[in-house]
Amino acid sequence: MIPFATIASLAGEQGLTALACIPMPGRLDGTGLDLMLADGVGDLDWLAEHRDFRLDPGRFQGWATRLVCTAMPYQPEAGDGDLRRGRYAAGKDYHLILRKKLAMVARRLEEVTGQPQRQRACADSAPLNERTLARLAGLGWIGRNALLISPDAGSYRLLGFLFLAADLELRSGPHGADRCGRCTRCVDACPTAALVDGRVLTTRCISYLTIEHQGVIPRELAVRFQGWWFGCDVCQEVCPWNRFAGPAADPRLTGRESDEALLAVTADSFDLVFAGRAVRRLSWAQYRRNLLVAGFSLGRRDWVERIRHDDLPLVRAQAAELALDRPDGPCPPCA
Ligand code: SF4
Ligand code: SF4
């Protein structure tokens, strides 16, 4: 049997220090997923298509005998300026970085053991209930903000998984027990009242609306955006456990940009400016829609005027939804 210390050491070489190794779990409880689907998932309708795979990780990779789970810290500091972006998107796209690190752990395991290792590395790249698996592995509990939290590292962490067929010693983390207690800070602070009964109402969540949603953002929600243009961290910013968040595990996960730099991006420079970053998941039209809504929510008439005349159907439709042509003021905070 390969000692857990061996893979922990190899993971440590990649900056992956929170680690657990569990046997392939049986079928997971689908109550949370089914409630989420019943609430409505907007443009994430593929979640329903992959329901069975999500609930049965053993079926997803039938050859695997071990699941190595890791949680990698990202930049815990907020960005500059009034336009706000999810911290996880500060630097380069974590999906590639984390998957490469996990694949490297598997390759090093081959070198150390002298045995070929069949492996599959996943980081938000496969139909897995990642937070549930990480909780099962003892890397944290799932808080009222629906995120994985560790008492010694908070929630600013990215989850990664390595399926292996190796005879690897099992080791769970110590942090699976719920420590939210009576706290409701995240529920109270959520700008759009998207946290209900320990789950996120997808179509009210700013993270969903700014990243996955393809259409117009309802005015009733847009007025509450507080300047968020890609993701939202409010339910993490208020979480007391994030006072224990450490620095990013990889310098490529860090970065900042000014408000003016974001507003100055053009259709021609968009691909180049955001190359290799999670922000590139947006289309150019979504990007401008998001800046329009973020500026609107901050009462920045000057920013709104720079965007609302874009020759983009999505932006024109969003401007109409926000009633920007009305003479009684384009933005609620400055009306
Ligand atoms: S990410 Fe923002 S909008 Fe979504 S649940 Fe958290 S605080 Fe609410
Ligand atoms: S803010 Fe409070 S209730 Fe919300 S996840 Fe953190 S500890 Fe739990």
Short mmCIF file of C-alpha atoms and ligand atoms in Angstrom, two decimals:
data_model
loop_
_atom_site.label_atom_id
_atom_site.label_comp_id
_atom_site.label_asym_id
_atom_site.label_seq_id
_atom_site.Cartn_x
_atom_site.Cartn_y
_atom_site.Cartn_z
CA MET A 1 0.00 0.00 0.00
CA ILE A 2 1.23 3.50 -0.82
CA PRO A 3 1.38 5.58 2.40
CA PHE A 4 -0.79 8.72 2.47
CA ALA A 5 2.34 10.66 3.40
CA THR A 6 3.73 9.92 -0.06
CA ILE A 7 0.91 11.57 -1.97
CA ALA A 8 0.69 14.36 0.61
CA SER A 9 4.33 15.12 -0.05
CA LEU A 10 3.86 15.06 -3.84
CA ALA A 11 0.79 17.32 -3.54
CA GLY A 12 2.78 19.65 -1.30
CA GLU A 13 5.32 20.03 -4.14
CA GLN A 14 2.44 21.57 -6.13
CA GLY A 15 1.30 23.83 -3.29
CA LEU A 16 -1.69 21.58 -2.49
CA THR A 17 -1.64 21.28 1.28
CA ALA A 18 -5.30 20.51 2.16
CA LEU A 19 -5.59 16.91 1.07
CA ALA A 20 -7.69 13.81 1.72
CA CYS A 21 -7.94 10.36 0.15
CA ILE A 22 -11.24 8.49 0.33
CA PRO A 23 -12.65 5.32 -1.25
CA MET A 24 -15.05 5.90 -4.12
CA PRO A 25 -18.26 7.07 -2.43
CA GLY A 26 -21.55 5.32 -3.01
CA ARG A 27 -24.59 7.11 -4.35
CA LEU A 28 -24.91 10.62 -2.87
CA ASP A 29 -28.05 12.14 -1.36
CA GLY A 30 -29.77 14.00 -4.20
CA THR A 31 -32.09 16.14 -2.05
CA GLY A 32 -30.08 19.34 -2.41
CA LEU A 33 -29.63 18.98 -6.16
CA ASP A 34 -33.30 18.20 -6.67
CA LEU A 35 -34.35 21.24 -4.64
CA MET A 36 -31.99 23.38 -6.69
CA LEU A 37 -33.43 22.03 -9.95
CA ALA A 38 -36.97 22.56 -8.66
CA ASP A 39 -36.10 26.19 -7.76
CA GLY A 40 -34.98 26.72 -11.35
CA VAL A 41 -31.45 26.89 -12.72
CA GLY A 42 -31.92 29.25 -15.65
CA ASP A 43 -29.33 28.69 -18.35
CA LEU A 44 -27.73 25.86 -16.33
CA ASP A 45 -30.24 23.32 -17.62
CA TRP A 46 -27.39 20.88 -18.30
CA LEU A 47 -27.32 20.28 -14.53
CA ALA A 48 -30.46 18.17 -14.91
CA GLU A 49 -28.98 16.21 -17.83
CA HIS A 50 -26.03 15.08 -15.70
CA ARG A 51 -28.03 14.46 -12.53
CA ASP A 52 -27.23 10.73 -12.26
CA PHE A 53 -23.52 11.18 -12.84
CA ARG A 54 -23.44 13.91 -10.20
CA LEU A 55 -25.05 11.66 -7.65
CA ASP A 56 -22.93 8.62 -8.50
CA PRO A 57 -19.22 9.51 -8.70
CA GLY A 58 -18.30 5.80 -8.81
CA ARG A 59 -20.25 5.44 -12.04
CA PHE A 60 -18.54 8.51 -13.48
CA GLN A 61 -15.10 6.82 -13.34
CA GLY A 62 -15.93 3.15 -12.82
CA TRP A 63 -12.28 1.99 -12.82
CA ALA A 64 -11.22 4.25 -9.93
CA THR A 65 -10.72 2.98 -6.37
CA ARG A 66 -9.53 6.20 -4.72
CA LEU A 67 -10.62 9.82 -4.82
CA VAL A 68 -7.96 12.31 -3.80
CA CYS A 69 -9.58 15.63 -2.82
CA THR A 70 -7.86 18.98 -2.46
CA ALA A 71 -8.76 22.60 -1.71
CA MET A 72 -6.39 25.27 -3.04
CA PRO A 73 -6.53 28.84 -1.64
CA TYR A 74 -6.98 31.75 -4.04
CA GLN A 75 -6.43 35.48 -3.55
CA PRO A 76 -8.37 36.54 -0.42
CA GLU A 77 -7.95 40.29 -0.98
CA ALA A 78 -10.59 42.30 -2.84
CA GLY A 79 -9.67 44.03 -6.09
CA ASP A 80 -9.22 47.76 -6.60
CA GLY A 81 -11.93 50.25 -7.46
CA ASP A 82 -15.72 50.24 -7.27
CA LEU A 83 -16.31 47.67 -10.00
CA ARG A 84 -16.16 44.37 -8.17
CA ARG A 85 -15.11 40.95 -9.41
CA GLY A 86 -15.11 37.55 -7.72
CA ARG A 87 -11.73 36.99 -6.12
CA TYR A 88 -11.35 33.57 -7.71
CA ALA A 89 -11.12 35.27 -11.11
CA ALA A 90 -8.29 37.63 -10.12
CA GLY A 91 -5.58 35.86 -12.09
CA LYS A 92 -5.36 33.10 -14.65
CA ASP A 93 -8.16 30.57 -15.06
CA TYR A 94 -7.85 28.18 -12.13
CA HIS A 95 -9.41 25.23 -13.95
CA LEU A 96 -6.28 24.64 -16.01
CA ILE A 97 -3.85 25.46 -13.21
CA LEU A 98 -5.42 23.08 -10.70
CA ARG A 99 -5.94 20.25 -13.15
CA LYS A 100 -2.31 20.45 -14.25
CA LYS A 101 -1.17 20.37 -10.64
CA LEU A 102 -3.25 17.26 -9.97
CA ALA A 103 -2.02 15.57 -13.14
CA MET A 104 1.53 16.35 -12.04
CA VAL A 105 0.85 14.69 -8.67
CA ALA A 106 -0.25 11.55 -10.54
CA ARG A 107 2.83 11.65 -12.77
CA ARG A 108 5.14 12.04 -9.79
CA LEU A 109 3.34 9.14 -8.11
CA GLU A 110 4.24 7.02 -11.12
CA GLU A 111 7.88 8.05 -10.77
CA VAL A 112 8.01 7.38 -7.03
CA THR A 113 6.21 4.03 -7.13
CA GLY A 114 7.56 2.87 -10.50
CA GLN A 115 4.03 1.87 -11.46
CA PRO A 116 1.79 3.35 -14.16
CA GLN A 117 -1.13 5.26 -12.63
CA ARG A 118 -4.41 5.61 -14.43
CA GLN A 119 -5.74 9.03 -13.43
CA ARG A 120 -8.40 11.60 -14.15
CA ALA A 121 -8.03 15.12 -12.74
CA CYS A 122 -11.12 17.34 -12.36
CA ALA A 123 -11.59 20.94 -11.24
CA ASP A 124 -15.10 22.16 -12.02
CA SER A 125 -14.63 20.32 -15.30
CA ALA A 126 -16.77 17.21 -14.80
CA PRO A 127 -20.28 16.40 -13.53
CA LEU A 128 -19.33 16.03 -9.86
CA ASN A 129 -21.03 17.33 -6.72
CA GLU A 130 -17.71 18.81 -5.71
CA ARG A 131 -18.67 20.43 -2.41
CA THR A 132 -20.46 17.32 -1.21
CA LEU A 133 -17.42 15.18 -2.04
CA ALA A 134 -15.06 17.61 -0.32
CA ARG A 135 -17.28 17.58 2.78
CA LEU A 136 -17.32 13.77 2.74
CA ALA A 137 -13.53 13.91 2.60
CA GLY A 138 -13.46 16.13 5.70
CA LEU A 139 -12.03 19.21 3.97
CA GLY A 140 -14.76 21.41 5.43
CA TRP A 141 -18.49 21.80 5.94
CA ILE A 142 -21.04 23.33 3.60
CA GLY A 143 -22.12 26.63 5.13
CA ARG A 144 -25.37 28.55 4.84
CA ASN A 145 -23.78 30.28 1.86
CA ALA A 146 -23.62 26.83 0.19
CA LEU A 147 -19.80 26.97 0.05
CA LEU A 148 -17.20 24.67 1.55
CA ILE A 149 -15.67 26.22 4.66
CA SER A 150 -12.69 25.13 6.70
CA PRO A 151 -12.19 26.44 10.25
CA ASP A 152 -8.52 27.08 9.51
CA ALA A 153 -8.74 28.41 5.94
CA GLY A 154 -12.22 29.83 5.33
CA SER A 155 -13.92 29.46 1.96
CA TYR A 156 -11.67 31.25 -0.54
CA ARG A 157 -10.54 27.89 -1.91
CA LEU A 158 -10.82 26.01 -5.20
CA LEU A 159 -11.71 22.34 -5.19
CA GLY A 160 -9.88 19.70 -7.19
CA PHE A 161 -10.23 15.93 -7.49
CA LEU A 162 -7.95 13.16 -8.68
CA PHE A 163 -9.42 9.76 -9.50
CA LEU A 164 -6.86 6.96 -9.08
CA ALA A 165 -6.80 3.17 -9.21
CA ALA A 166 -3.81 3.04 -6.84
CA ASP A 167 -3.68 1.11 -3.58
CA LEU A 168 -3.37 4.34 -1.64
CA GLU A 169 -3.75 4.68 2.14
CA LEU A 170 -7.04 6.34 3.08
CA ARG A 171 -7.06 9.59 5.06
CA SER A 172 -9.97 11.95 5.72
CA GLY A 173 -9.63 15.56 6.79
CA PRO A 174 -10.88 16.66 10.23
CA HIS A 175 -13.30 19.42 9.22
CA GLY A 176 -16.60 17.90 8.10
CA ALA A 177 -18.71 19.07 11.09
CA ASP A 178 -21.00 22.10 10.60
CA ARG A 179 -19.75 25.18 12.45
CA CYS A 180 -22.18 27.83 11.20
CA GLY A 181 -24.05 27.65 14.49
CA ARG A 182 -26.59 30.48 14.80
CA CYS A 183 -24.76 32.76 12.39
CA THR A 184 -26.83 34.11 9.49
CA ARG A 185 -24.48 36.85 8.28
CA CYS A 186 -24.33 35.56 4.71
CA VAL A 187 -28.10 35.19 4.46
CA ASP A 188 -28.62 38.70 5.81
CA ALA A 189 -25.96 40.29 3.59
CA CYS A 190 -26.81 38.68 0.25
CA PRO A 191 -27.72 41.64 -1.98
CA THR A 192 -30.41 39.79 -3.90
CA ALA A 193 -31.84 37.58 -1.14
CA ALA A 194 -30.59 34.51 -2.99
CA LEU A 195 -29.76 32.39 0.07
CA VAL A 196 -32.69 30.36 1.34
CA ASP A 197 -32.61 27.29 3.58
CA GLY A 198 -28.89 26.68 3.03
CA ARG A 199 -29.06 26.77 -0.75
CA VAL A 200 -28.66 29.35 -3.47
CA LEU A 201 -31.62 30.40 -5.61
CA THR A 202 -29.68 30.26 -8.85
CA THR A 203 -31.63 32.80 -10.85
CA ARG A 204 -31.31 35.46 -8.09
CA CYS A 205 -27.57 34.95 -7.50
CA ILE A 206 -25.27 37.64 -8.90
CA SER A 207 -22.60 35.03 -9.67
CA TYR A 208 -25.01 33.19 -11.91
CA LEU A 209 -26.46 36.35 -13.45
CA THR A 210 -23.07 37.85 -14.32
CA ILE A 211 -21.38 34.68 -15.58
CA GLU A 212 -23.86 32.09 -16.83
CA HIS A 213 -26.97 34.08 -17.67
CA GLN A 214 -27.20 34.85 -21.36
CA GLY A 215 -30.06 37.34 -21.39
CA VAL A 216 -31.21 40.55 -19.78
CA ILE A 217 -30.82 40.94 -16.00
CA PRO A 218 -34.11 41.97 -14.37
CA ARG A 219 -34.10 45.57 -13.11
CA GLU A 220 -35.40 44.47 -9.72
CA LEU A 221 -32.14 42.52 -9.22
CA ALA A 222 -29.83 44.89 -11.13
CA VAL A 223 -30.43 47.72 -8.67
CA ARG A 224 -28.91 45.50 -5.95
CA PHE A 225 -25.68 44.55 -7.71
CA GLN A 226 -23.41 46.84 -5.65
CA GLY A 227 -20.95 47.11 -8.53
CA TRP A 228 -20.36 43.39 -9.07
CA TRP A 229 -19.59 42.72 -12.74
CA PHE A 230 -18.18 39.15 -12.65
CA GLY A 231 -19.19 36.89 -9.79
CA CYS A 232 -19.97 38.04 -6.26
CA ASP A 233 -18.20 37.44 -2.95
CA VAL A 234 -20.56 39.13 -0.48
CA CYS A 235 -21.57 35.88 1.23
CA GLN A 236 -17.87 35.10 1.69
CA GLU A 237 -16.77 38.59 2.69
CA VAL A 238 -19.09 38.56 5.70
CA CYS A 239 -18.26 35.01 6.78
CA PRO A 240 -16.27 35.15 10.03
CA TRP A 241 -14.29 32.06 9.08
CA ASN A 242 -12.61 33.93 6.26
CA ARG A 243 -10.46 35.80 8.75
CA PHE A 244 -8.41 32.61 8.61
CA ALA A 245 -8.05 32.64 4.83
CA GLY A 246 -4.43 32.37 3.76
CA PRO A 247 -2.66 33.74 0.68
CA ALA A 248 -3.17 32.33 -2.79
CA ALA A 249 -1.41 29.01 -3.31
CA ASP A 250 -0.11 30.11 -6.71
CA PRO A 251 0.93 33.61 -7.83
CA ARG A 252 -0.89 33.04 -11.13
CA LEU A 253 -4.16 33.24 -9.18
CA THR A 254 -3.57 36.86 -8.18
CA GLY A 255 -4.20 40.13 -9.98
CA ARG A 256 -5.98 43.50 -9.98
CA GLU A 257 -7.43 45.89 -12.49
CA SER A 258 -8.69 49.46 -12.22
CA ASP A 259 -12.22 50.59 -13.05
CA GLU A 260 -10.91 52.67 -15.92
CA ALA A 261 -8.96 49.73 -17.34
CA LEU A 262 -12.15 47.63 -17.38
CA LEU A 263 -14.18 50.37 -19.04
CA ALA A 264 -11.46 51.00 -21.62
CA VAL A 265 -11.46 47.42 -22.94
CA THR A 266 -12.70 47.37 -26.54
CA ALA A 267 -14.23 44.66 -28.69
CA ASP A 268 -10.84 44.34 -30.41
CA SER A 269 -8.81 44.11 -27.20
CA PHE A 270 -11.25 41.94 -25.19
CA ASP A 271 -9.74 38.57 -26.16
CA LEU A 272 -6.19 39.74 -25.53
CA VAL A 273 -6.88 41.51 -22.22
CA PHE A 274 -8.64 38.49 -20.72
CA ALA A 275 -6.69 35.69 -22.42
CA GLY A 276 -6.28 32.72 -20.10
CA ARG A 277 -8.63 34.20 -17.49
CA ALA A 278 -12.03 32.95 -16.29
CA VAL A 279 -13.53 36.27 -17.42
CA ARG A 280 -13.07 35.05 -20.99
CA ARG A 281 -16.09 32.79 -20.41
CA LEU A 282 -18.14 35.91 -21.08
CA SER A 283 -18.98 37.04 -24.57
CA TRP A 284 -18.15 40.63 -25.43
CA ALA A 285 -21.86 41.49 -25.20
CA GLN A 286 -22.17 39.89 -21.73
CA TYR A 287 -19.11 41.81 -20.59
CA ARG A 288 -20.58 45.14 -21.63
CA ARG A 289 -23.99 44.20 -20.22
CA ASN A 290 -22.33 43.45 -16.90
CA LEU A 291 -20.45 46.75 -16.80
CA LEU A 292 -23.69 48.56 -17.65
CA VAL A 293 -25.55 46.87 -14.79
CA ALA A 294 -22.65 47.33 -12.36
CA GLY A 295 -22.38 51.03 -13.18
CA PHE A 296 -26.15 51.39 -12.92
CA SER A 297 -26.17 49.77 -9.49
CA LEU A 298 -23.49 52.22 -8.31
CA GLY A 299 -25.33 55.24 -9.69
CA ARG A 300 -22.44 55.99 -12.06
CA ARG A 301 -24.26 57.91 -14.79
CA ASP A 302 -20.95 58.64 -16.52
CA TRP A 303 -20.16 54.93 -16.91
CA VAL A 304 -23.70 54.11 -17.99
CA GLU A 305 -23.56 56.74 -20.73
CA ARG A 306 -20.31 55.24 -22.07
CA ILE A 307 -21.94 51.83 -22.52
CA ARG A 308 -25.65 52.08 -23.15
CA HIS A 309 -25.32 53.17 -26.78
CA ASP A 310 -23.20 50.13 -27.75
CA ASP A 311 -24.38 48.57 -30.99
CA LEU A 312 -25.04 45.25 -29.24
CA PRO A 313 -28.61 43.86 -29.00
CA LEU A 314 -27.99 42.52 -25.48
CA VAL A 315 -26.76 45.88 -24.22
CA ARG A 316 -29.64 47.74 -25.89
CA ALA A 317 -32.12 45.31 -24.36
CA GLN A 318 -30.48 45.67 -20.94
CA ALA A 319 -30.59 49.46 -21.23
CA ALA A 320 -34.31 49.23 -22.02
CA GLU A 321 -34.86 46.95 -19.01
CA LEU A 322 -33.13 49.51 -16.79
CA ALA A 323 -35.33 52.27 -18.26
CA LEU A 324 -32.26 54.39 -18.94
CA ASP A 325 -34.15 56.64 -21.37
CA ARG A 326 -36.58 57.78 -18.74
CA PRO A 327 -36.17 61.43 -17.81
CA ASP A 328 -36.47 60.72 -14.08
CA GLY A 329 -32.88 59.55 -13.78
CA PRO A 330 -30.98 56.61 -15.22
CA CYS A 331 -29.74 55.08 -11.98
CA PRO A 332 -31.65 54.54 -8.73
CA PRO A 333 -28.87 55.72 -6.43
CA CYS A 334 -28.56 59.07 -8.26
CA ALA A 335 -32.22 59.59 -9.12
S1 SF4 B 1 -22.71 35.06 -4.49
FE1 SF4 B 1 -23.67 37.03 -3.95
S2 SF4 B 1 -25.74 36.98 -4.82
FE2 SF4 B 1 -24.95 34.84 -4.80
S3 SF4 B 1 -25.65 33.99 -2.86
FE3 SF4 B 1 -23.62 34.86 -2.44
S4 SF4 B 1 -24.02 36.97 -1.74
FE4 SF4 B 1 -25.89 36.22 -2.72
S1 SF4 B 2 -21.53 33.72 7.28
FE1 SF4 B 2 -22.14 32.51 9.08
S2 SF4 B 2 -23.89 31.29 8.38
FE2 SF4 B 2 -22.86 32.06 6.56
S3 SF4 B 2 -21.48 30.42 5.97
FE3 SF4 B 2 -20.29 31.83 7.27
S4 SF4 B 2 -20.48 31.01 9.36
FE4 SF4 B 2 -22.08 30.02 8.09
#
